[in-house]
Structures are given as structure tokens and as C-alpha cells.
mmCIF file of N, CA and C in Angstrom:
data_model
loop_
_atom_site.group_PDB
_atom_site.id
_atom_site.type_symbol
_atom_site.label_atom_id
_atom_site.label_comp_id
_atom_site.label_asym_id
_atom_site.label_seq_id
_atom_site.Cartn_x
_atom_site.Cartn_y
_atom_site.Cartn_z
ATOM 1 N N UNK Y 1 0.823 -1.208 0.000
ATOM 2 C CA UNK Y 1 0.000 0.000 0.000
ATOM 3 C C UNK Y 1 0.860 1.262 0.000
ATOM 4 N N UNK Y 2 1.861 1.351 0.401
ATOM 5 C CA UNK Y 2 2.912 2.304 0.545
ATOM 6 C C UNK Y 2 3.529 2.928 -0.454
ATOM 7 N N UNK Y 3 3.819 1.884 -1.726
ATOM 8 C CA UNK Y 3 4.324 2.165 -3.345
ATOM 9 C C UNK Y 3 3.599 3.088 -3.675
ATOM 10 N N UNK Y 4 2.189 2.309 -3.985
ATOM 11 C CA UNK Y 4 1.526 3.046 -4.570
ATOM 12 C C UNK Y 4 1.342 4.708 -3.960
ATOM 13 N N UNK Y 5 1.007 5.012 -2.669
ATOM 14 C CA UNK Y 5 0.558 5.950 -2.087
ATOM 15 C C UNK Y 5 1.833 6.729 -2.475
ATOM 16 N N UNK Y 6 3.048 6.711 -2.256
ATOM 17 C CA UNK Y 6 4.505 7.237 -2.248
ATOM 18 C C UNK Y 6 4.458 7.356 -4.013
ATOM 19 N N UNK Y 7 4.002 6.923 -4.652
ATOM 20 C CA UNK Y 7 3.784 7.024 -6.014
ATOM 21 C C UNK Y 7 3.290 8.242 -6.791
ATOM 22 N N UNK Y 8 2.158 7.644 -5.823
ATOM 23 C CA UNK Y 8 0.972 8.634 -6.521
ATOM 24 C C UNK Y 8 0.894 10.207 -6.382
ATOM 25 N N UNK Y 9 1.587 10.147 -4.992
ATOM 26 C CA UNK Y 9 1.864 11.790 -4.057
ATOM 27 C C UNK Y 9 2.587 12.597 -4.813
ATOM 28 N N UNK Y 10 3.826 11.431 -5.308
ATOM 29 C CA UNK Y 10 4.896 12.332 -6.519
ATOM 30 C C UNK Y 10 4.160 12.599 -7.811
ATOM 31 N N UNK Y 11 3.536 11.618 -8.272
ATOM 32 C CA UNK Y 11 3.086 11.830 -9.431
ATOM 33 C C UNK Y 11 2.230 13.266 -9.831
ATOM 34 N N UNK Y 12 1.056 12.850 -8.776
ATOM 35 C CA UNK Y 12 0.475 14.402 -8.511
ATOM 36 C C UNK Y 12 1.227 15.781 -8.026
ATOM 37 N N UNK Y 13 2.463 15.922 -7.485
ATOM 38 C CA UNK Y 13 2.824 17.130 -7.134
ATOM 39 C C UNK Y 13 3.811 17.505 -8.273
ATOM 40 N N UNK Y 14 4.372 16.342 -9.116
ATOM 41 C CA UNK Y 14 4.634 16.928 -10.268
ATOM 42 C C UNK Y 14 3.870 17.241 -11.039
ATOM 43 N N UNK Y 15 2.675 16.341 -11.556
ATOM 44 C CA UNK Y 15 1.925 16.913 -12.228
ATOM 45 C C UNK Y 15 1.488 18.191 -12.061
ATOM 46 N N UNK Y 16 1.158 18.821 -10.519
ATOM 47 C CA UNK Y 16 0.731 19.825 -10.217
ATOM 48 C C UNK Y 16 1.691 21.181 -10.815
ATOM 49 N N UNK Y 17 2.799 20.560 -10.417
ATOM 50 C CA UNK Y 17 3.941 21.630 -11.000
ATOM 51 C C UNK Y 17 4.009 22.047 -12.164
ATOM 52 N N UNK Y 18 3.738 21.025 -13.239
ATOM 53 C CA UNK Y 18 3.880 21.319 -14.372
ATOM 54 C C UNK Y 18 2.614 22.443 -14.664
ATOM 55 N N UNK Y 19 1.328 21.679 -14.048
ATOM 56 C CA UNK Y 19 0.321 22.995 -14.598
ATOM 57 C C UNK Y 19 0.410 24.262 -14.349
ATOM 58 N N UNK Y 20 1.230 24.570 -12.864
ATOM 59 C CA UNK Y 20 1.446 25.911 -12.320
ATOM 60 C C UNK Y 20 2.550 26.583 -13.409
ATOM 61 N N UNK Y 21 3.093 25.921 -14.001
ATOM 62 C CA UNK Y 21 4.268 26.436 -14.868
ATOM 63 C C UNK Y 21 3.949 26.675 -16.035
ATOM 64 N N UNK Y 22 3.057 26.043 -16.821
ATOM 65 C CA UNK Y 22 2.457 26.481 -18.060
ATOM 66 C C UNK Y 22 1.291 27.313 -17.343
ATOM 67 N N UNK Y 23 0.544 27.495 -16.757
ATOM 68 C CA UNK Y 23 -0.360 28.855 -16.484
ATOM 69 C C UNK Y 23 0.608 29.902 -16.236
ATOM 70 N N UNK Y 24 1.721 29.955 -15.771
ATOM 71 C CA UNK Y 24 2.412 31.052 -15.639
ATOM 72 C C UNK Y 24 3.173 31.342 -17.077
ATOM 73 N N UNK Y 25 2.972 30.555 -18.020
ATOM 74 C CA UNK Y 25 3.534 30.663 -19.651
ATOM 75 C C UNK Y 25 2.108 31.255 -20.241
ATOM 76 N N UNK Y 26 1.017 30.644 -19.883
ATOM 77 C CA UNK Y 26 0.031 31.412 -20.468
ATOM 78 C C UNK Y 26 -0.715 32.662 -20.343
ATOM 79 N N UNK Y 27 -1.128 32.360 -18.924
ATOM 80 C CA UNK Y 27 -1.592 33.663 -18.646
ATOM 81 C C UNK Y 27 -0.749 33.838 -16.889
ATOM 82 N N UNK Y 28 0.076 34.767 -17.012
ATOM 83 C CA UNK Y 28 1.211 35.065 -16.313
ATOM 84 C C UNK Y 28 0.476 35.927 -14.943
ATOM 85 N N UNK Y 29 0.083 37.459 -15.730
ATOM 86 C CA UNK Y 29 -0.534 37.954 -14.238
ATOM 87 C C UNK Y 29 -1.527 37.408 -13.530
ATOM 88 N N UNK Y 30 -2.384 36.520 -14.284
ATOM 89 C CA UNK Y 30 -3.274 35.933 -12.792
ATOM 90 C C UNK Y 30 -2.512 35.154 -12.066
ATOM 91 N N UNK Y 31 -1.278 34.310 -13.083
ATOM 92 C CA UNK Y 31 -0.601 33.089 -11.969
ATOM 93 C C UNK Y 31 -0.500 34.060 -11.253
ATOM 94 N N UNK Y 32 0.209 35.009 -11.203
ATOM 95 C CA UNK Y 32 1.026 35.979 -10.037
ATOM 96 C C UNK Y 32 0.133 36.427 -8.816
ATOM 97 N N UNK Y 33 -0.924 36.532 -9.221
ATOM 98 C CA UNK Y 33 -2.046 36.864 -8.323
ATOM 99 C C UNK Y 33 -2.133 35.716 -7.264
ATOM 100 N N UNK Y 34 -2.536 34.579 -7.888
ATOM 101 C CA UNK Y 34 -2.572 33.285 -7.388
ATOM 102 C C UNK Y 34 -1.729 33.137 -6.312
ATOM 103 N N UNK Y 35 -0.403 33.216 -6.981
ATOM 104 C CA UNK Y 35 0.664 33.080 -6.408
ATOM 105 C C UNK Y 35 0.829 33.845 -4.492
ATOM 106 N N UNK Y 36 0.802 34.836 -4.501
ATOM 107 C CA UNK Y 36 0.283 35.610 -3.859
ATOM 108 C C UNK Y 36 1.264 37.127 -3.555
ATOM 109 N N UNK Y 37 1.623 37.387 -4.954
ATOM 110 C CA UNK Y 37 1.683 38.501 -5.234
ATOM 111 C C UNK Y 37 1.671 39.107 -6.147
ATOM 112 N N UNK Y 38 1.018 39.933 -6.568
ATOM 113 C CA UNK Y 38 0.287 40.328 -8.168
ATOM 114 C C UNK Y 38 1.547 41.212 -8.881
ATOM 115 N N UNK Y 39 1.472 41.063 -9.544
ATOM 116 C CA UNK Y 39 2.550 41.377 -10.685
ATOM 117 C C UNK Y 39 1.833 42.968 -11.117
ATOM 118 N N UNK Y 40 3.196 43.971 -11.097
ATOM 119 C CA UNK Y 40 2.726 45.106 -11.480
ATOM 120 C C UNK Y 40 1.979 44.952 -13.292
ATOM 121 N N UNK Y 41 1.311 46.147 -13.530
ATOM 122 C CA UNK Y 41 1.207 46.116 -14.983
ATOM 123 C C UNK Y 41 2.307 46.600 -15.952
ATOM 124 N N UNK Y 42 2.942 47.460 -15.368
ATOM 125 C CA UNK Y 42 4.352 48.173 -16.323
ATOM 126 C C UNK Y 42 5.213 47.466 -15.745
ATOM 127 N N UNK Y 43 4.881 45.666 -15.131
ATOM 128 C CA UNK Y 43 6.497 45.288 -14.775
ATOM 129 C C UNK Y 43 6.890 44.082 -16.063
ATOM 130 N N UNK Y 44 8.112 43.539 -15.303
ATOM 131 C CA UNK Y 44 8.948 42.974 -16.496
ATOM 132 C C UNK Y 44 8.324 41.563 -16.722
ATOM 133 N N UNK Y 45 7.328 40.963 -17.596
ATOM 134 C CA UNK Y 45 6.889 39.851 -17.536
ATOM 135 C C UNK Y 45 7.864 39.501 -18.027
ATOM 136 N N UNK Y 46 8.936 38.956 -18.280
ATOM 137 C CA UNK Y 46 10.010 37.964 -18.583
ATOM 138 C C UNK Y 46 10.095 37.251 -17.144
ATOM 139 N N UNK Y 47 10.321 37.731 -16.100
ATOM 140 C CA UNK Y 47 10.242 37.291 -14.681
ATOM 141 C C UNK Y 47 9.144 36.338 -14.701
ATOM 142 N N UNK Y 48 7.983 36.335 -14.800
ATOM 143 C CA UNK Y 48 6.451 35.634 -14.879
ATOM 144 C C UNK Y 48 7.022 34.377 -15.742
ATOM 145 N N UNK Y 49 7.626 34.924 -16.876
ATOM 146 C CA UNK Y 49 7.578 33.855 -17.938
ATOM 147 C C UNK Y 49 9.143 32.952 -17.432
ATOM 148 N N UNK Y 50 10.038 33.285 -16.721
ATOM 149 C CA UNK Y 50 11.005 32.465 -15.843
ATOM 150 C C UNK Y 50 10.668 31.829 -14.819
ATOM 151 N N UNK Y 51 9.570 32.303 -14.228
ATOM 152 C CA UNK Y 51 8.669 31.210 -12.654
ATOM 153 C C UNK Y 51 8.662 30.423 -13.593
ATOM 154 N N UNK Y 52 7.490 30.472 -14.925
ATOM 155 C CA UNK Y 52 6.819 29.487 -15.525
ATOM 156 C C UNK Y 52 7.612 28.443 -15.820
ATOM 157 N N UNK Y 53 9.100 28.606 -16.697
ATOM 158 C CA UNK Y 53 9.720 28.020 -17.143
ATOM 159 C C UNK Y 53 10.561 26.883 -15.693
ATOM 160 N N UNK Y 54 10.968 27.521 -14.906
ATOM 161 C CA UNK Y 54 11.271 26.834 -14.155
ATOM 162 C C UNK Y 54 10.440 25.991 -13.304
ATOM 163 N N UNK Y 55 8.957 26.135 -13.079
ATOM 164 C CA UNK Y 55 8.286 25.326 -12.726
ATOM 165 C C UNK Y 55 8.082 24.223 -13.203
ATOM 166 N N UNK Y 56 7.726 24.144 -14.834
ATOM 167 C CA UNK Y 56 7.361 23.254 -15.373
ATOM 168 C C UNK Y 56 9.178 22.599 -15.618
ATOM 169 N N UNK Y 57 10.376 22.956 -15.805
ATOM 170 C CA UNK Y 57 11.199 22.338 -15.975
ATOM 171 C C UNK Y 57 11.170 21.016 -14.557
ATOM 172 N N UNK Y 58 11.053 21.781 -12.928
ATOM 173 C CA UNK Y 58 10.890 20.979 -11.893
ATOM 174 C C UNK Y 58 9.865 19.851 -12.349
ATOM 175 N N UNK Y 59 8.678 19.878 -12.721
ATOM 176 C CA UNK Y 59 8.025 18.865 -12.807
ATOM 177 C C UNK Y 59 8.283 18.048 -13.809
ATOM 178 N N UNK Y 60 8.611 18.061 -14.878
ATOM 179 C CA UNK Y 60 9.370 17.040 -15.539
ATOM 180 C C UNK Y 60 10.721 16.457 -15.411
ATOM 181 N N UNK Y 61 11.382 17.236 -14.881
ATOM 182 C CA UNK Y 61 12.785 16.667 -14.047
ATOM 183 C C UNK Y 61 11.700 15.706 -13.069
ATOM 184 N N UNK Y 62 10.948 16.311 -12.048
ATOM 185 C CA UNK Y 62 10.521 14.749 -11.649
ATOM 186 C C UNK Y 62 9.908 13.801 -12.106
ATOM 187 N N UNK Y 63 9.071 14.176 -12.998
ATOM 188 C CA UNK Y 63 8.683 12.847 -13.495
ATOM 189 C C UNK Y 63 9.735 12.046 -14.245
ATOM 190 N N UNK Y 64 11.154 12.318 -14.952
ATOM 191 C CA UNK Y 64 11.958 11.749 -15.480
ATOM 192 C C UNK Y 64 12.393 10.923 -14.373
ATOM 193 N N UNK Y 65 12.660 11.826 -13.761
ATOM 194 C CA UNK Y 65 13.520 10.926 -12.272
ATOM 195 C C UNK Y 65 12.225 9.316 -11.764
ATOM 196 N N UNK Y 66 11.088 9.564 -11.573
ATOM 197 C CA UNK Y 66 10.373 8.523 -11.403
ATOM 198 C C UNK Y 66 10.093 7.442 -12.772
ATOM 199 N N UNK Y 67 10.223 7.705 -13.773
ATOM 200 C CA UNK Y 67 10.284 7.043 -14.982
ATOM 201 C C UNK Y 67 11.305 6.114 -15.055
ATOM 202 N N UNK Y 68 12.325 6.910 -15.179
ATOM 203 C CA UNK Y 68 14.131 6.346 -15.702
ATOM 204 C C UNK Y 68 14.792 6.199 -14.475
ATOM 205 N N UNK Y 69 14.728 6.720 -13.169
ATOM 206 C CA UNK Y 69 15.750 6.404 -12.185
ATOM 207 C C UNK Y 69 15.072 5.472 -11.064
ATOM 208 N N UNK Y 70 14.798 6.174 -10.378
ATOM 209 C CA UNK Y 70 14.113 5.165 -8.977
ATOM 210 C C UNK Y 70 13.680 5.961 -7.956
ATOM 211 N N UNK Y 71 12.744 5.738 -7.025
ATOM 212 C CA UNK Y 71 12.188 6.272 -5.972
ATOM 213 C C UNK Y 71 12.832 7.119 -5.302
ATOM 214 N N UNK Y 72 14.517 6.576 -4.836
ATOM 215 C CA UNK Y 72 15.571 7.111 -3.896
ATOM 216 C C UNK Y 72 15.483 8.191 -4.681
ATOM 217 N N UNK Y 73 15.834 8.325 -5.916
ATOM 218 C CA UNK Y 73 16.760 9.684 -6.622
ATOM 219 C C UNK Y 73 15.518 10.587 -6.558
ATOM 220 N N UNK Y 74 14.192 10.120 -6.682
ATOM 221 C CA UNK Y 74 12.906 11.214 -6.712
ATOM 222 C C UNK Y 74 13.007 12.006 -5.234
ATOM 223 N N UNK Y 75 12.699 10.628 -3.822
ATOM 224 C CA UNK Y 75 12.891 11.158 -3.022
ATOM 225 C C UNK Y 75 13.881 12.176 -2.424
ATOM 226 N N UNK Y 76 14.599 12.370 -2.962
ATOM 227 C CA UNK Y 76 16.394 13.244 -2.691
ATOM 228 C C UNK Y 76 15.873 14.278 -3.517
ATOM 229 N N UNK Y 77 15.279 14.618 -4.654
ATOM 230 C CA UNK Y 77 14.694 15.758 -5.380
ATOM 231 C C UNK Y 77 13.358 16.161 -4.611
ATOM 232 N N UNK Y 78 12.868 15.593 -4.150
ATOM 233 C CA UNK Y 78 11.908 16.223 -3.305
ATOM 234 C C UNK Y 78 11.864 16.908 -2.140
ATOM 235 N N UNK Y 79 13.136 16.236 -1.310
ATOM 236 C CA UNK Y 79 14.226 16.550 -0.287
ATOM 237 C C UNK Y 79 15.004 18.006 -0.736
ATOM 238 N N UNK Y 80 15.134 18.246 -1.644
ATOM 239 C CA UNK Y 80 15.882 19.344 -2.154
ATOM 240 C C UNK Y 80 14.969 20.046 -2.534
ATOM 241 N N UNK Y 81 14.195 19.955 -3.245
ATOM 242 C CA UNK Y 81 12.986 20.640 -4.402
ATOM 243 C C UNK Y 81 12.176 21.219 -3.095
ATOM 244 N N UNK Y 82 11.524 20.889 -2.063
ATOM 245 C CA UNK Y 82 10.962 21.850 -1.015
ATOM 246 C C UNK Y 82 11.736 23.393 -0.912
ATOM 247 N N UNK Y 83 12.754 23.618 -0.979
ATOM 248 C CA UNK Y 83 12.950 24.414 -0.401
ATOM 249 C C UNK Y 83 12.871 25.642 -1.353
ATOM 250 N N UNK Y 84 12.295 25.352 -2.915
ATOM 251 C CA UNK Y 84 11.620 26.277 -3.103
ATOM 252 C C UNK Y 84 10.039 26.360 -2.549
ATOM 253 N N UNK Y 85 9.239 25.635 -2.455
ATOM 254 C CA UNK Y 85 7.959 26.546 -1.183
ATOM 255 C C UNK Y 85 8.464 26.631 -0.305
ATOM 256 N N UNK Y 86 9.186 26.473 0.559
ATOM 257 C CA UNK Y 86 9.624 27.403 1.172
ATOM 258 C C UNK Y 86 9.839 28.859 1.005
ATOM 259 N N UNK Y 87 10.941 28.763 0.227
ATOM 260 C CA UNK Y 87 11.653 29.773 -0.574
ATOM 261 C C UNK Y 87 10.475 30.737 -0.820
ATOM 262 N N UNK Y 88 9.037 30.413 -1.209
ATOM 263 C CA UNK Y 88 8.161 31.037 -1.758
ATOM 264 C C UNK Y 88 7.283 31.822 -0.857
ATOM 265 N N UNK Y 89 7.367 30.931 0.553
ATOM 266 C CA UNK Y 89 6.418 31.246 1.454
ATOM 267 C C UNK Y 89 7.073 32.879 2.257
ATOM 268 N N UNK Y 90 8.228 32.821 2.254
ATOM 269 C CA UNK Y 90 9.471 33.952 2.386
ATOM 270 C C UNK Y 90 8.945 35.078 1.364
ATOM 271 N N UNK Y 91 9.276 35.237 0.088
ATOM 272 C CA UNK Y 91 9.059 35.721 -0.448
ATOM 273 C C UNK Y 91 7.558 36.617 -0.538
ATOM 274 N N UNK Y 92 6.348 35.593 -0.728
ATOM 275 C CA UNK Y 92 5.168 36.355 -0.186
ATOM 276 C C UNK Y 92 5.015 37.023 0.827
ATOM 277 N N UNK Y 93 5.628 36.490 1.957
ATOM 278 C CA UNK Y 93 5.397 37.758 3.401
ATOM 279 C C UNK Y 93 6.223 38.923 3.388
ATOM 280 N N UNK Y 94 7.264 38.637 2.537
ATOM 281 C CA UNK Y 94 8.334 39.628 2.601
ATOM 282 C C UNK Y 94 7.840 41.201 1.199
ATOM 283 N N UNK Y 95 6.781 40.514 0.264
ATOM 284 C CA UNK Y 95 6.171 41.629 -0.527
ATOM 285 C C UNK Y 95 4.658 41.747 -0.491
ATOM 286 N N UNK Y 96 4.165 41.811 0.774
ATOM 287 C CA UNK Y 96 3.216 42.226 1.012
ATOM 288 C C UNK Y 96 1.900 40.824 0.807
ATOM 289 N N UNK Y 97 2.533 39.919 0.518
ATOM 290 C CA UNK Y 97 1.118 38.921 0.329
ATOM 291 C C UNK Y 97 0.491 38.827 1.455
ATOM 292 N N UNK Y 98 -0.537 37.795 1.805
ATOM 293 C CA UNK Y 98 -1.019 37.967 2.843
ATOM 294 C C UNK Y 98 -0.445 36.266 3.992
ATOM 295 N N UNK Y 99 -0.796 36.358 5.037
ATOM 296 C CA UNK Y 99 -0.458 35.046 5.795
ATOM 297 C C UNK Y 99 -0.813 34.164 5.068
ATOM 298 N N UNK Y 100 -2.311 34.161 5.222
ATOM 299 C CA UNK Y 100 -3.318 32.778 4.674
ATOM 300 C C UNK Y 100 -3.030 32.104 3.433
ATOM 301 N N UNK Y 101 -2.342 32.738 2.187
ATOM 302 C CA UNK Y 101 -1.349 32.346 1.023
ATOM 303 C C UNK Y 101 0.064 31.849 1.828
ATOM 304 N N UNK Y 102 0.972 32.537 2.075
ATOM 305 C CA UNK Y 102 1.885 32.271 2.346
ATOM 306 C C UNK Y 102 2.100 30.851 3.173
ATOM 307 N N UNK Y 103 1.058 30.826 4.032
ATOM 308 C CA UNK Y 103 1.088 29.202 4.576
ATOM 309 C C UNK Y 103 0.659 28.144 4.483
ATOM 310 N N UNK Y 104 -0.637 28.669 4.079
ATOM 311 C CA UNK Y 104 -2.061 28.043 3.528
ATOM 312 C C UNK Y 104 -1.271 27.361 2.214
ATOM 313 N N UNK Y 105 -0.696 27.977 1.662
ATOM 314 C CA UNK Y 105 -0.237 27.482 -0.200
ATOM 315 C C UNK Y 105 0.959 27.122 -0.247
ATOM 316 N N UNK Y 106 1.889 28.344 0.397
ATOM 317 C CA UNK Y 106 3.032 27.670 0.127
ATOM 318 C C UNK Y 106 3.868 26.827 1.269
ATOM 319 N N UNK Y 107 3.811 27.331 2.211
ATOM 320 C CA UNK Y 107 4.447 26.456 3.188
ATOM 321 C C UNK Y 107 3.543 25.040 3.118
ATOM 322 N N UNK Y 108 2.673 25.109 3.101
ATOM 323 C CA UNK Y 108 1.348 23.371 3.519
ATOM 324 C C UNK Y 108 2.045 23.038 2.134
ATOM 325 N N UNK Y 109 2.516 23.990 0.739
ATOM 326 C CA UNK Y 109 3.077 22.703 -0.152
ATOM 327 C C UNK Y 109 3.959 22.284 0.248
ATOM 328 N N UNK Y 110 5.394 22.994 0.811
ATOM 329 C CA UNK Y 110 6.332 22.328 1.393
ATOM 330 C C UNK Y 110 6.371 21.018 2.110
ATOM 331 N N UNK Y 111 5.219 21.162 3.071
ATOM 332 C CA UNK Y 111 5.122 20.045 4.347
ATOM 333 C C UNK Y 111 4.894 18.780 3.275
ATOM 334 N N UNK Y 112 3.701 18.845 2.355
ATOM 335 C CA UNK Y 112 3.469 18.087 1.426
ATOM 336 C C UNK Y 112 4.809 17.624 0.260
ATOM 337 N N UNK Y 113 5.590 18.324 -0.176
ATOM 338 C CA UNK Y 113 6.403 17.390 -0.641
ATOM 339 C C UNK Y 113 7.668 16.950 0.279
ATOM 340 N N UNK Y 114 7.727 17.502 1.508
ATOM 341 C CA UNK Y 114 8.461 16.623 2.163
ATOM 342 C C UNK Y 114 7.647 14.995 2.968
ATOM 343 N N UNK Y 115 6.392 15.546 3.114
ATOM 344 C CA UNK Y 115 6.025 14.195 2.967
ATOM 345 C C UNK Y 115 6.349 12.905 2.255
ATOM 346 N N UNK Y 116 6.153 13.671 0.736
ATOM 347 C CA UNK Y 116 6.083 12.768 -0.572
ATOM 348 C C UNK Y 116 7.380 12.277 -0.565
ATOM 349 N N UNK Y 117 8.669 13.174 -0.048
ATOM 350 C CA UNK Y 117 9.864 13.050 0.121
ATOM 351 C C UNK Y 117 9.946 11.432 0.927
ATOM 352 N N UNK Y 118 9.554 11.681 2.043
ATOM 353 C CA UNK Y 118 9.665 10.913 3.200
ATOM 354 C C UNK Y 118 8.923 8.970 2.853
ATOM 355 N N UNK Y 119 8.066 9.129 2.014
ATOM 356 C CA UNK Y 119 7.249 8.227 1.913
ATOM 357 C C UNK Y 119 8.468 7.474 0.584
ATOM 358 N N UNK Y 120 8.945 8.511 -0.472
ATOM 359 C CA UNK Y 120 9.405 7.754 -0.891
ATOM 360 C C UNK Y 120 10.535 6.876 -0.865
ATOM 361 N N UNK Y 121 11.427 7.434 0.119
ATOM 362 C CA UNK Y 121 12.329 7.288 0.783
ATOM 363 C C UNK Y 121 12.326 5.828 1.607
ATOM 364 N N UNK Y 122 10.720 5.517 1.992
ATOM 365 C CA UNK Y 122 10.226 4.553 2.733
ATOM 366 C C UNK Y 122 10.316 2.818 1.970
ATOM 367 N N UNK Y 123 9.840 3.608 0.438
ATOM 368 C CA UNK Y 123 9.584 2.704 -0.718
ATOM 369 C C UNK Y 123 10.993 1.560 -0.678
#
């Protein structure tokens, strides 16, 4: 029961990643909104369109890693890969977002892929 669950957790938080990364390729200022800090209108969307890119690069780096390598090497990227929500949850309090984003979204993702971390690690 454990595979699967340790499976599935990764599967979905990459998947998740990838969509957050192409919405930030498509339509950039709402991601930013989302995100939980809104993107000026006279600012530099190249920034918007670099979240994007690097998001969706993270989620297919993991899904490669669960495809072609093995659980360990996912779990150790997930182990590492938190510390951007982290990284994020910082960032929102530090430009005005509000708590309830900042922890609610990004830190609770953190806890969640160190979970996913932990479980796979278990595998």
C-alpha cells in the first residue's frame, strides 16, 4: 500500500507543477495573483515567464527521475525541491502577500512534498 501511495503523491505534485508552470507561460498575471503577489502592470513579464519556465522544468525533471531512475533519486529531489515553497512562502510575506497564502499554499506545499519526500524514501 505504501508504493503506490509514495507514487501517486509524486506523481500528482509533479503533475501539479507542471500545470502551475504552463499557467504562468500562459496567462502570467493571474498566476502571479494566485501566487500571492500580483505582478505590477508596467512590470517585467520575462520574470512571470522564468517562474513558468522553471516550474514546469521541476516537474518534468521529476517525473523523469520517477520514470528512468528510482524512488531514492525522486525522493532526494523532493528533499531538495521543497525548499523552493519554502523559498516562496518567504518571499510572499516579505512583498506584502497575505499570511493565509503564504502558509495556507506555500508552506502546507512544502510540508506536502516533504512528505512525498519521506514516503518515498520509505519505498
Amino acid at each position: 500500500m505504501l508504493t503506490p501511495t509514495a507514487y501517486g503523491l509524486a506523481i500528482l505534485l509533479n503533475l501539479f507543477i507542471i500545470f502551475i508552470g504552463v499557467r504562468f507561460l500562459v496567462v502570467p498575471r493571474a498566476s502571479a495573483a494566485g501566487y500571492g503577489v500580483s505582478a505590477k502592470e508596467d512590470g517585467d513579464a520575462a520574470y512571470l515567464t522564468i517562474k513558468g519556465l522553471r516550474d514546469l522544468t521541476y516537474g518534468l525533471l521529476g517525473l523523469a527521475l520517477l520514470a528512468f531512475v528510482s524512488a531514492r533519486a525522486e525522493a532526494w529531489y523532493m528533499l531538495i525541491v521543497a525548499l523552493v515553497p519554502l523559498g516562496d512562502t518567504l518571499i510572499v510575506l516579505r512583498h506584502g502577500g497575505t499570511k493565509a497564502v503564504a502558509f495556507g499554499i506555500h508552506f502546507a506545499t512544502a510540508v506536502i512534498v516533504l512528505i512525498s519526500a519521506a514516503l518515498l524514501f520509505a519505498v
